[in-house]
Coordinates of C-alpha atoms in Angstrom, one line a residue:
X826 CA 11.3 -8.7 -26.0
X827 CA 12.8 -10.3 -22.7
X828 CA 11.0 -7.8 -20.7
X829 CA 7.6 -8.0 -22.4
X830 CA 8.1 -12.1 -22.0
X831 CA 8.3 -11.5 -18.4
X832 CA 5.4 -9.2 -18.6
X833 CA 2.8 -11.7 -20.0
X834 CA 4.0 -14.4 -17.8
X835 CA 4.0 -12.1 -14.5
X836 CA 0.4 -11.1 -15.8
X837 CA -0.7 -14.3 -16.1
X838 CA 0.7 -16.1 -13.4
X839 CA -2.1 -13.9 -11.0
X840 CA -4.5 -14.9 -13.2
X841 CA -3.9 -18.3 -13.0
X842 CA -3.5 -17.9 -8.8
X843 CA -6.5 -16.0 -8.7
X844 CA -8.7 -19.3 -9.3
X845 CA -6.2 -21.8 -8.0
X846 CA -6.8 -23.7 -4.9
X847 CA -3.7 -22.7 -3.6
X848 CA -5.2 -19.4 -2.6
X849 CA -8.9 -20.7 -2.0
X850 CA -8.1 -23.8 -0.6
X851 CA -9.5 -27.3 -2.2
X852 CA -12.6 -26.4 -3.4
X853 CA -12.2 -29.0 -6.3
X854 CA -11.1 -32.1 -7.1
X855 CA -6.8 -32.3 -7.0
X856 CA -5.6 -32.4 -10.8
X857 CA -2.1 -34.2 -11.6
X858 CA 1.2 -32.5 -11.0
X859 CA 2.2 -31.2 -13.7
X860 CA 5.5 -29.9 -14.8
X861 CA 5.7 -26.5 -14.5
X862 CA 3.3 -25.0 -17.2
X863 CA 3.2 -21.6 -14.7
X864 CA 6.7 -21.4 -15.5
X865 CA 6.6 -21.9 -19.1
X866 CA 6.4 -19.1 -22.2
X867 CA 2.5 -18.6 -22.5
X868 CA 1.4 -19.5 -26.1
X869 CA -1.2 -16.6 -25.8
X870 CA -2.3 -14.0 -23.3
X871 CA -4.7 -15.0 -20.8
X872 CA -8.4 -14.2 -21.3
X873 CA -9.6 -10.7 -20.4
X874 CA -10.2 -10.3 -16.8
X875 CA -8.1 -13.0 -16.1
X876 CA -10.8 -15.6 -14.5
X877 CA -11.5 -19.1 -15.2
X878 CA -8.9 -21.5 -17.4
X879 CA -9.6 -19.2 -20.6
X880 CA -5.6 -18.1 -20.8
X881 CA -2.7 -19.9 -21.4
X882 CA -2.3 -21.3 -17.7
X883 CA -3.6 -23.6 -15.6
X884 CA -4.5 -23.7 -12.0
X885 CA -2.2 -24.8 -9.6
X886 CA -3.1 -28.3 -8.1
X887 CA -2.3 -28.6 -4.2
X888 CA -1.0 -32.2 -4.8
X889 CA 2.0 -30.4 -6.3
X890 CA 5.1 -31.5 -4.3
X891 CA 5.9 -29.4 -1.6
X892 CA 9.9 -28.9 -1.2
X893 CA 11.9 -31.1 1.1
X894 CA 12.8 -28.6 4.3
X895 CA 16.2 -30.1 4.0
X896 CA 16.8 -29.9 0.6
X897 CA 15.8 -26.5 0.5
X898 CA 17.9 -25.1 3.6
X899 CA 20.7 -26.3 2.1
X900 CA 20.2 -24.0 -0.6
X901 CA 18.8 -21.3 1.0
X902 CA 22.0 -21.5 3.1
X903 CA 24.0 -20.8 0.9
X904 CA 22.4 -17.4 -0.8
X905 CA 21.0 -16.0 2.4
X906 CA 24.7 -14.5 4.4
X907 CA 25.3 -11.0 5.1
X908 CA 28.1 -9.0 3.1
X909 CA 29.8 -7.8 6.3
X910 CA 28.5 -7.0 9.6
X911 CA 24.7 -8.7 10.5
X912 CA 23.0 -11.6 9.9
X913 CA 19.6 -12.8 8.3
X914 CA 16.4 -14.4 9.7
X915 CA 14.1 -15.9 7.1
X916 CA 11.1 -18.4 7.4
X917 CA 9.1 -20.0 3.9
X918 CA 5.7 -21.3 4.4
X919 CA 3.7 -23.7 2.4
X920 CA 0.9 -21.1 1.7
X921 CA -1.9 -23.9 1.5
X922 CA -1.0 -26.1 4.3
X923 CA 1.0 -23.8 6.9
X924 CA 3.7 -25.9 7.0
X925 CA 7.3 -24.2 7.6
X926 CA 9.6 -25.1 5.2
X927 CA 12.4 -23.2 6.3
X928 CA 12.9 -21.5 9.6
X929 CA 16.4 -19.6 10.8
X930 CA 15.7 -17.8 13.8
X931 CA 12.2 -17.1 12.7
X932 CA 10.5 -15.9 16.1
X933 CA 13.1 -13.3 16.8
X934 CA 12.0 -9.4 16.2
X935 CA 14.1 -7.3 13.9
X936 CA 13.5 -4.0 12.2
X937 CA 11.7 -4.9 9.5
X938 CA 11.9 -1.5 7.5
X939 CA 8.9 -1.3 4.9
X940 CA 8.0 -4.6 5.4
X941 CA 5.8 -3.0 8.1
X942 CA 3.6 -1.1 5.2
X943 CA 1.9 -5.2 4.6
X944 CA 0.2 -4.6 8.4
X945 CA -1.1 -1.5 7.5
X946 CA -2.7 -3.0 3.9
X947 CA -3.9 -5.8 5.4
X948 CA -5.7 -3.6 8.3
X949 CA -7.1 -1.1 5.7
X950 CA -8.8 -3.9 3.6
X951 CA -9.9 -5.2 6.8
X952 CA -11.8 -2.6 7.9
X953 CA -12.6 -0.1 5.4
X954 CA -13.0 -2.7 2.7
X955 CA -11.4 -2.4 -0.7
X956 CA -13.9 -0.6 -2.6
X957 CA -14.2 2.4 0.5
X958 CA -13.3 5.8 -1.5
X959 CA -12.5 8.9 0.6
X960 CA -14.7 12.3 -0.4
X961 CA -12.9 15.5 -0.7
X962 CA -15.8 18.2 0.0
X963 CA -16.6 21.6 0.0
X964 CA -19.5 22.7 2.2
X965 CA -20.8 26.2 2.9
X966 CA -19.5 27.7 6.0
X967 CA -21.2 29.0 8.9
X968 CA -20.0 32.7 7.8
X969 CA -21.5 34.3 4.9
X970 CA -19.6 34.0 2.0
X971 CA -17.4 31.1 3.2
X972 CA -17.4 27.2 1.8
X973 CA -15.0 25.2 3.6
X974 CA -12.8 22.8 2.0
X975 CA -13.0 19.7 4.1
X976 CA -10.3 17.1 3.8
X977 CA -11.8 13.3 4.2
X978 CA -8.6 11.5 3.7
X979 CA -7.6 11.3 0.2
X980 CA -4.0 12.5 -0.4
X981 CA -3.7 11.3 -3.6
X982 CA -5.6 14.6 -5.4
X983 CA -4.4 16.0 -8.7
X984 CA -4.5 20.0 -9.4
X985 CA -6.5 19.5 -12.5
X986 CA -9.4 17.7 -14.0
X987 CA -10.4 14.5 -12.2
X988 CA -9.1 11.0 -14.0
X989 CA -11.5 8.4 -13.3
X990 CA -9.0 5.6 -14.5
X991 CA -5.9 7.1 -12.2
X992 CA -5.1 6.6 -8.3
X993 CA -2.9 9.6 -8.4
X994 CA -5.2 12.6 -9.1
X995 CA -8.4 10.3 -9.8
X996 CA -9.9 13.2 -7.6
X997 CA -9.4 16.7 -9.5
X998 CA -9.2 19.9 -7.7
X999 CA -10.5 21.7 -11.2
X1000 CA -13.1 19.6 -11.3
X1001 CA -14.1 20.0 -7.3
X1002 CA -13.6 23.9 -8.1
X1003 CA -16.1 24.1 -11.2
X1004 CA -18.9 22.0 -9.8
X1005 CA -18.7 25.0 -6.5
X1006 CA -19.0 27.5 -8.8
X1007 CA -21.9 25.9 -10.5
X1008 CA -23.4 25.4 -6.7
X1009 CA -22.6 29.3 -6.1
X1010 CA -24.4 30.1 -9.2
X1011 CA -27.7 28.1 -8.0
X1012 CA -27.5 29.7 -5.1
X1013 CA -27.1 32.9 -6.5
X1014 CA -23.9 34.0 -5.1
X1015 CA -21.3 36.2 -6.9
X1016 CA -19.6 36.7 -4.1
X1017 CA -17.2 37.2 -3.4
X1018 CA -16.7 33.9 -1.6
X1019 CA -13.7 33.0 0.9
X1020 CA -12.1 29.6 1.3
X1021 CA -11.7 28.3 4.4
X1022 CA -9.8 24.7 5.2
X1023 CA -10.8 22.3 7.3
X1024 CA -7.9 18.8 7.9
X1025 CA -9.5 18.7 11.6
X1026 CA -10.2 14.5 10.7
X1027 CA -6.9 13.8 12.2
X1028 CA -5.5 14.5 15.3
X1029 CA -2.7 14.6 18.0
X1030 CA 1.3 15.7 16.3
X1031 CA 1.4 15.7 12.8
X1032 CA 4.9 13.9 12.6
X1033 CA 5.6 10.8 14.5
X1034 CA 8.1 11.5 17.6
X1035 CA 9.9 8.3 16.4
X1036 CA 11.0 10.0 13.1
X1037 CA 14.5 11.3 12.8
X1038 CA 14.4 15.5 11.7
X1039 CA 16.6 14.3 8.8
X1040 CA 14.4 11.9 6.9
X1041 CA 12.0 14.8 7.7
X1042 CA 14.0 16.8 6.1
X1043 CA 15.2 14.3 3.3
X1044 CA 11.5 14.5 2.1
X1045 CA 11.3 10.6 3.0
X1046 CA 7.7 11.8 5.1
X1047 CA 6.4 14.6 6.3
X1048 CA 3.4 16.2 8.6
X1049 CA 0.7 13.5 8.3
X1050 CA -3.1 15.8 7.0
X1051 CA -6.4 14.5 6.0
X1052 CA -5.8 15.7 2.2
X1053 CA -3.1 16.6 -0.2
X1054 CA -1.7 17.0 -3.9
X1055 CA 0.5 13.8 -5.3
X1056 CA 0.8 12.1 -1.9
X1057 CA 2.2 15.3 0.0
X1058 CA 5.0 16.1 -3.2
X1059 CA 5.0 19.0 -5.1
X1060 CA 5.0 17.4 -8.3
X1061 CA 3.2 14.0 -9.4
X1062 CA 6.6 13.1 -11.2
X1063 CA 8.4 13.6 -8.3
X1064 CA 8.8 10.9 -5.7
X1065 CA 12.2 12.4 -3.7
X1066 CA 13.6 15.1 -2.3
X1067 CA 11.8 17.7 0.4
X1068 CA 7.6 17.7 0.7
X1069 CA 5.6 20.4 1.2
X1070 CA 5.5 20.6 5.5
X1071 CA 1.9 22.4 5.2
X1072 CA 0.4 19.5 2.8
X1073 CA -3.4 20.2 3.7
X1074 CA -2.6 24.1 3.2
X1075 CA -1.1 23.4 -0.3
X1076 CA -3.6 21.7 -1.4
X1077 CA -6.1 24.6 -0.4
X1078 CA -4.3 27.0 -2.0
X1079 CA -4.2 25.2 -5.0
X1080 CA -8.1 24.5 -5.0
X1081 CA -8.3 28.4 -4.5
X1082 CA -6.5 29.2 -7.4
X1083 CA -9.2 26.7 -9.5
X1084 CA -11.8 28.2 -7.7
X1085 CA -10.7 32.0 -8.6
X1086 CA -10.3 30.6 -12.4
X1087 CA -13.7 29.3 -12.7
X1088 CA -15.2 31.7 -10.9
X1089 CA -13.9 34.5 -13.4
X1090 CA -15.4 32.9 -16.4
X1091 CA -18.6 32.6 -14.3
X1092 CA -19.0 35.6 -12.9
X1093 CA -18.4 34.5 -9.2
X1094 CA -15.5 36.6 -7.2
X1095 CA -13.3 34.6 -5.1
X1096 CA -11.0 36.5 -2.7
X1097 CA -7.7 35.6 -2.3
X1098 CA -6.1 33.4 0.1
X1099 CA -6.6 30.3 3.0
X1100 CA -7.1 30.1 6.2
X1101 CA -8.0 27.2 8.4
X1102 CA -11.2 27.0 9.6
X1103 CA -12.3 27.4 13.4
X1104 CA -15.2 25.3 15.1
X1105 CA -17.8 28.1 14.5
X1106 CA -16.8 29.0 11.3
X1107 CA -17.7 25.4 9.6
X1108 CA -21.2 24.9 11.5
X1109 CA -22.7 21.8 11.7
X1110 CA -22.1 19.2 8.6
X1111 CA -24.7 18.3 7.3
X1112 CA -26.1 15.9 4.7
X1113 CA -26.8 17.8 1.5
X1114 CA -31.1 18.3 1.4
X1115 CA -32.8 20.6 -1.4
X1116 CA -30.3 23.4 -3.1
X1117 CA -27.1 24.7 -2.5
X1118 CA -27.2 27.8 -0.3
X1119 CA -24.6 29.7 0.5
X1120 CA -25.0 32.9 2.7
X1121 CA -28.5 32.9 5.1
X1122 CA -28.6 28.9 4.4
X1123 CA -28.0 26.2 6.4
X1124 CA -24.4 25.9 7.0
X1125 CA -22.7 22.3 6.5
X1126 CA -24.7 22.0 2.9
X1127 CA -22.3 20.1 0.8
X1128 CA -21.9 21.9 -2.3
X1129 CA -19.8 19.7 -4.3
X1130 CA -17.2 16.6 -4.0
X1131 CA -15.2 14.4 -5.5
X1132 CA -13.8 10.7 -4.6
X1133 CA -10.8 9.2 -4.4
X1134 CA -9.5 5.8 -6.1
X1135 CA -11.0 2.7 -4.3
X1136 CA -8.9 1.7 -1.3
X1137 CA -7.5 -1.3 -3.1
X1138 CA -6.3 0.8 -5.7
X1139 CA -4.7 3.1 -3.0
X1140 CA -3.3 -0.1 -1.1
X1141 CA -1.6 -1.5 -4.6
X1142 CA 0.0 2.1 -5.3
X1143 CA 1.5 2.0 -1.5
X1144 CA 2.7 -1.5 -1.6
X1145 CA 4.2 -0.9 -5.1
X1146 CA 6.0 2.2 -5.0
X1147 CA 6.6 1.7 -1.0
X1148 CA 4.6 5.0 -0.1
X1149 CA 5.2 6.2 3.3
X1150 CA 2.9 9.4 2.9
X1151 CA 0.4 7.4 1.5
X1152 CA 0.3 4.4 4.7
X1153 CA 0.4 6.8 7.9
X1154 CA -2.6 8.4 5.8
X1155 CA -4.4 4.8 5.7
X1156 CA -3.4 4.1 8.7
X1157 CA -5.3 7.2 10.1
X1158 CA -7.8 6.1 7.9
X1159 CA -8.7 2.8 9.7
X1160 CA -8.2 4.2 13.1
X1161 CA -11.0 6.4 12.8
X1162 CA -13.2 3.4 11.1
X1163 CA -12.6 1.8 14.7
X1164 CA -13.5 4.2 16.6
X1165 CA -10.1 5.1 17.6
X1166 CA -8.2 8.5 17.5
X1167 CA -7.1 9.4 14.2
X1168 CA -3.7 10.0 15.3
X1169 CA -0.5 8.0 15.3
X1170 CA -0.8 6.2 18.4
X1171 CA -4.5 5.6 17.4
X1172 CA -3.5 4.1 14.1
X1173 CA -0.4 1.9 15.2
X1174 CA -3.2 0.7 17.5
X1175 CA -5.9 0.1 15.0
X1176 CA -3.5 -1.4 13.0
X1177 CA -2.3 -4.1 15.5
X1178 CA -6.0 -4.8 16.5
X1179 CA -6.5 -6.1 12.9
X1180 CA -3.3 -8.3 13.4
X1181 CA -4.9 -10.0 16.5
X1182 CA -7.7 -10.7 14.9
X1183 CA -5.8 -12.1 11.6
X1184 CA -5.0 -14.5 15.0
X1185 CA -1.0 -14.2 13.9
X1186 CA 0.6 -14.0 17.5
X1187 CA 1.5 -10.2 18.1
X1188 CA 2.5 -10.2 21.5
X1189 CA 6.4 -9.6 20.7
X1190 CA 5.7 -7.1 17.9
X1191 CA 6.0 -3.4 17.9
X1192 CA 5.5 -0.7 16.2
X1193 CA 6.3 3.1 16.4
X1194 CA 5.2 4.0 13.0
X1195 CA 3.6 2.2 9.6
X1196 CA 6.0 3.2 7.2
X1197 CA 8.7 1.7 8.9
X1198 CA 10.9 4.8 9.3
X1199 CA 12.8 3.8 12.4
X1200 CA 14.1 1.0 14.0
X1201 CA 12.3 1.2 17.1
X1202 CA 9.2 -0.8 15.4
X1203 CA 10.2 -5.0 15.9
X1204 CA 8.5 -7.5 14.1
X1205 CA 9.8 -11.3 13.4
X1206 CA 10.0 -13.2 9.9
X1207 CA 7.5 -15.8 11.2
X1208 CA 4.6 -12.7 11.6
X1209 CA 5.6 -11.0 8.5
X1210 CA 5.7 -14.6 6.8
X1211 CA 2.3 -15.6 8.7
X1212 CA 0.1 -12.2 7.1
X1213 CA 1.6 -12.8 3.5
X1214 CA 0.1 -16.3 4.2
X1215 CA -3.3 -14.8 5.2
X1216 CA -3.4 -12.9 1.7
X1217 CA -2.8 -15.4 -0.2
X1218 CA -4.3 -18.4 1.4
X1219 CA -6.5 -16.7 4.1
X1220 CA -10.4 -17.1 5.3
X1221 CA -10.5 -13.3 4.8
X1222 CA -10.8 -12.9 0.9
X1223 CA -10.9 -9.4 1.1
X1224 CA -7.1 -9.5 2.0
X1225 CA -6.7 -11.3 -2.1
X1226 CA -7.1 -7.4 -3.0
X1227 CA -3.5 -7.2 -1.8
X1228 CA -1.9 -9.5 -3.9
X1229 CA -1.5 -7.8 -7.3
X1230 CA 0.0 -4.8 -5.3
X1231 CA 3.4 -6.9 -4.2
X1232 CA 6.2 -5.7 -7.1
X1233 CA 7.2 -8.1 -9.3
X1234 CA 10.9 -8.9 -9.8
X1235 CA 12.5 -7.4 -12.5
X1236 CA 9.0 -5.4 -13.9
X1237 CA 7.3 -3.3 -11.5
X1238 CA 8.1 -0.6 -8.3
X1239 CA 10.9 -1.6 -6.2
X1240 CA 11.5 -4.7 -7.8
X1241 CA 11.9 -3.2 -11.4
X1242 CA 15.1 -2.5 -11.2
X1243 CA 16.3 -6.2 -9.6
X1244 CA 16.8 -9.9 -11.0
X1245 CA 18.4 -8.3 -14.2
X1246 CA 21.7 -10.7 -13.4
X1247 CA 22.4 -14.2 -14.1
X1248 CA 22.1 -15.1 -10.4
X1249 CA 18.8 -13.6 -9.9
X1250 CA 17.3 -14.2 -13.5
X1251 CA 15.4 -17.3 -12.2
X1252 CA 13.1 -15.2 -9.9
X1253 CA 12.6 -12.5 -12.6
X1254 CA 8.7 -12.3 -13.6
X1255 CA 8.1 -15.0 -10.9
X1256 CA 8.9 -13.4 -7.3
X1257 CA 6.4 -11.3 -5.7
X1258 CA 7.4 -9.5 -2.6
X1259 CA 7.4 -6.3 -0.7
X1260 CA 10.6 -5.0 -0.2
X1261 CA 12.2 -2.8 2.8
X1262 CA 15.3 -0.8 3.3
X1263 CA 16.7 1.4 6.1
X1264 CA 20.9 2.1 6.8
X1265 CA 21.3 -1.4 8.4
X1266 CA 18.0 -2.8 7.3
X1267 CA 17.1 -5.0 4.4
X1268 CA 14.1 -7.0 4.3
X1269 CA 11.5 -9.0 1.8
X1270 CA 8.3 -11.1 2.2
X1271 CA 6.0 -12.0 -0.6
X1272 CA 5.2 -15.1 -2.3
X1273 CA 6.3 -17.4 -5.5
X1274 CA 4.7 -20.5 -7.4
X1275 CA 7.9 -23.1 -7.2
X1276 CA 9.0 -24.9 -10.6
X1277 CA 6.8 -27.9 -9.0
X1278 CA 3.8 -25.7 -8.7
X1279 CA 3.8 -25.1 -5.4
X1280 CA 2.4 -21.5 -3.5
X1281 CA 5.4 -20.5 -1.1
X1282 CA 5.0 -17.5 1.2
X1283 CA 8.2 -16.1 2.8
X1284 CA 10.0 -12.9 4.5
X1285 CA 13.6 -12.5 4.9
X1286 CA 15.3 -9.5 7.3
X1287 CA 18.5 -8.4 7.7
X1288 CA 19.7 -6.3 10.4
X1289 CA 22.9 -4.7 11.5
X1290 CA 23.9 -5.0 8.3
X1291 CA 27.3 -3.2 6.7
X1292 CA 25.4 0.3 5.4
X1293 CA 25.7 0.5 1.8
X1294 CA 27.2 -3.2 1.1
X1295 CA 25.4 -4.2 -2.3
X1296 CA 25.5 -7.9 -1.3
X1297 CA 23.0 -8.1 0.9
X1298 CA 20.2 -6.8 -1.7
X1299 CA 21.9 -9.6 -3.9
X1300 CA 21.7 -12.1 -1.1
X1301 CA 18.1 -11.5 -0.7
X1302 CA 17.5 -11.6 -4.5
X1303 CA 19.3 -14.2 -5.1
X1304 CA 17.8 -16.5 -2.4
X1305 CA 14.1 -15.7 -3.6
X1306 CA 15.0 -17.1 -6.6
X1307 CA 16.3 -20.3 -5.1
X1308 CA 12.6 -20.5 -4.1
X1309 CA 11.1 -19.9 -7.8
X1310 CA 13.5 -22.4 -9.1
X1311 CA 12.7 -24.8 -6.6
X1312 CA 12.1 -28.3 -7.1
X1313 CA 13.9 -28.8 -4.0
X1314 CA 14.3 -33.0 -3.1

């Protein structure tokens, strides 16, 4: 019952934020403070689709009281020390106003873990929108008897029937395989009919030079392609241990196997095996125009396809779950949208771009990866603290579409498992954040409505912290819910 309280109110607190000023701005006239009715046990659920004041909550009112800066460092003090070795930089942010609420050591740049993966969701709503959905195709080859699977950046395929309502295997290799055959049979072929792969969409090193051969290993990333099963794992249930290295090739060989089955009920011979496909043997692509034709026609035809989950849907999966596969990927993704090389120099450098024109200053950040993998990438609290800020509070509305992907303390991806002590318990269903982790590296930024009804943004990071000392996860926790607790005067 506790945890399916803290579900309706996490649910409807969104819905509530979604219409409130304090991510709009004051677009209506300021209502009375009130005391904490966000905070409260909702009477009902909120009204389907969550809009207007048709649910239990109301909208926040920016002349709720914004903390005292004092007040609240002298709490935040307290929860935010290292167990150990290391120390903590932190900044909070009134979201509507910009004002800095707290700020220790804010401007200096730390290792920031996964808290990198919010530059790469903000850059991919940017720029390829949140509705953009990536087409996996097959296309007749330029060789007789060939189509050509043709990887366009959705790694998130399923081996079997496409699931309209998932992310993770929205796009069905079964169903990408029967629609061929039914193109094979228009075209009259029986074949039998050769696949051929084509992941060309990315280029330069598949793996980051910045990534340590045991997190390689370790399964915590692996060769970056343009296409893959479950997010480059072997199973959709599984989300650790070692990845296939080969994830485009996989995938083909799976879509193969499909292809052979329907084929056999439909009288179309596939032969067996993969192989990638050169220049000549893929032709020209082409838009599709008239029928399928496969064998004396017009190579590049598209013969069949099928499309990912929007990229809002892939950017809430990353951000809740903490995906490294899944960002490089984006970040690829939006690199080629620029213009840019589809590699990972070219998508560090898309990414940034997107940063500079968020105008957060950027000039002491860098990056060596998106994930966050390795230490070399330096970011500070204040930038971290600034694009949390922009989502919520922003000019750019298409950055909102990041919101509902933050975990939610004690419910959802890498928070579910947190605020389930005493000390914590005042954050639980209320917190927000995006969460990071690496030996020596802890780090969170997200966002909280205050027990006055205030928006607060903020990012905390630890570094050279004591590897393994559960404290500082507590210390974070703990101090996030000094922020949903706040009345701070």
């Amino acid at each position: 019952m506790l945890l399916l309280t803290l579900l309706i109110v996490a649910l409807a607190v969104p819905a509530g934020l979604a219409v409130s000023p304090g991510f709009l701005g004051p677009a209506r006239p300021p209502e009375p403070a009130a005391a904490g009715p966000w905070q409260q046990l909702p009477a009902a659920l909120s009204a389907a689709g969550g809009g207007g004041n048709g649910g239990s909550m109301k909208p926040l009112s920016t002349t709720a009281r914004v903390p005292d800066p004092a007040a609240l460092a002298a709490q935040l003090d307290a929860t935010l020390k290292a167990d150990g070795a290391g120390s903590f930089t932190g900044v909070v942010q009134d979201a509507v106003t910009g004002e800095v609420l707290f700020d220790r050591a804010g401007d200096e740049v730390r290792a920031p873990a996964s808290n990198l993966k919010l530059l790469t969701a903000a850059a991919a709503l940017r720029t390829l929108g949140p509705d953009r959905r990536f087409s996996t195709r097959v296309v007749a080859g330029a060789v007789p008897g060939t189509v050509v699977l043709t990887g366009g950046g959705d790694v998130l395929l399923g081996t079997g029937d496409s699931a309209p309502d998932a992310v993770l295997g929205r796009a069905g290799l079964a169903t990408l395989a029967r629609s061929t055959v039914r193109a094979l049979q228009q075209a009259g072929v029986s074949g039998p009919v050769s696949v051929l792969l084509d992941d060309a969409l990315f280029s330069g090193p598949a793996l980051s030079p910045a990534w340590s051969p045991e997190d390689v290993a370790a399964g915590e990333i692996a060769p970056i392609y343009p296409l893959a099963l479950n997010s480059a794992r072997f199973d959709p249930g599984t989300t650790s241990g070692p990845r296939p290295q080969d994830a485009a090739m996989t995938a083909a060989e799976a879509f193969t196997a499909r292809l052979a089955e329907a084929g056999a009920a439909a009288g179309v011979a596939v032969a067996p095996g993969v192989a990638r496909a050169t220049a000549t043997q893929k032709g020209p692509q082409k838009a599709p125009q008239g029928g399928p034709d496969v064998g004396g026609g017009p190579a590049g035809k598209i013969l069949a396809e099928v499309e990912s989950a929007t990229v809002s849907q892939q950017v809430d999966l990353l951000m809740r779950t903490s995906d490294n596969y899944l960002t490089e990927v984006m970040g690829r993704m939006v690199a080629a949208a620029s213009g840019k090389p589809a590699s990972n120099d070219g998508a560090v450098a898309a990414v940034l771009q997107q940063l500079q024109e968020l105008e957060i200053p950027s000039a002491t950040l860098r990056a060596a990866d998106l994930a966050g993998l390795t230490l070399d990438n330096q970011v500070s609290a204040r930038q971290l603290s600034a694009l949390v800020r922009a989502m919520t509070s922003g000019p750019d509305l298409r950055l909102r579409s990041a919101l509902a992907g933050f975990p939610v303390a004690g419910l959802t991806g890498t928070l579910g498992s947190r605020y389930t002590d005493t000390s914590t318990a005042r954050g639980a269903g209320l917190v927000r954040a995006k969460t990071g982790t690496l030996n020596t590296v802890i780090a969170l930024s997200g966002y909280v409505v205050d027990a006055d009804g205030r928006l607060l943004v903020f990012s905390f990071i630890g570094n050279g912290l004591t590897p393994g000392a559960a404290g500082n996860r507590a210390a974070l926790d703990r101090t996030a819910s000094v922020l949903a607790a706040c009345g701070c005067r």
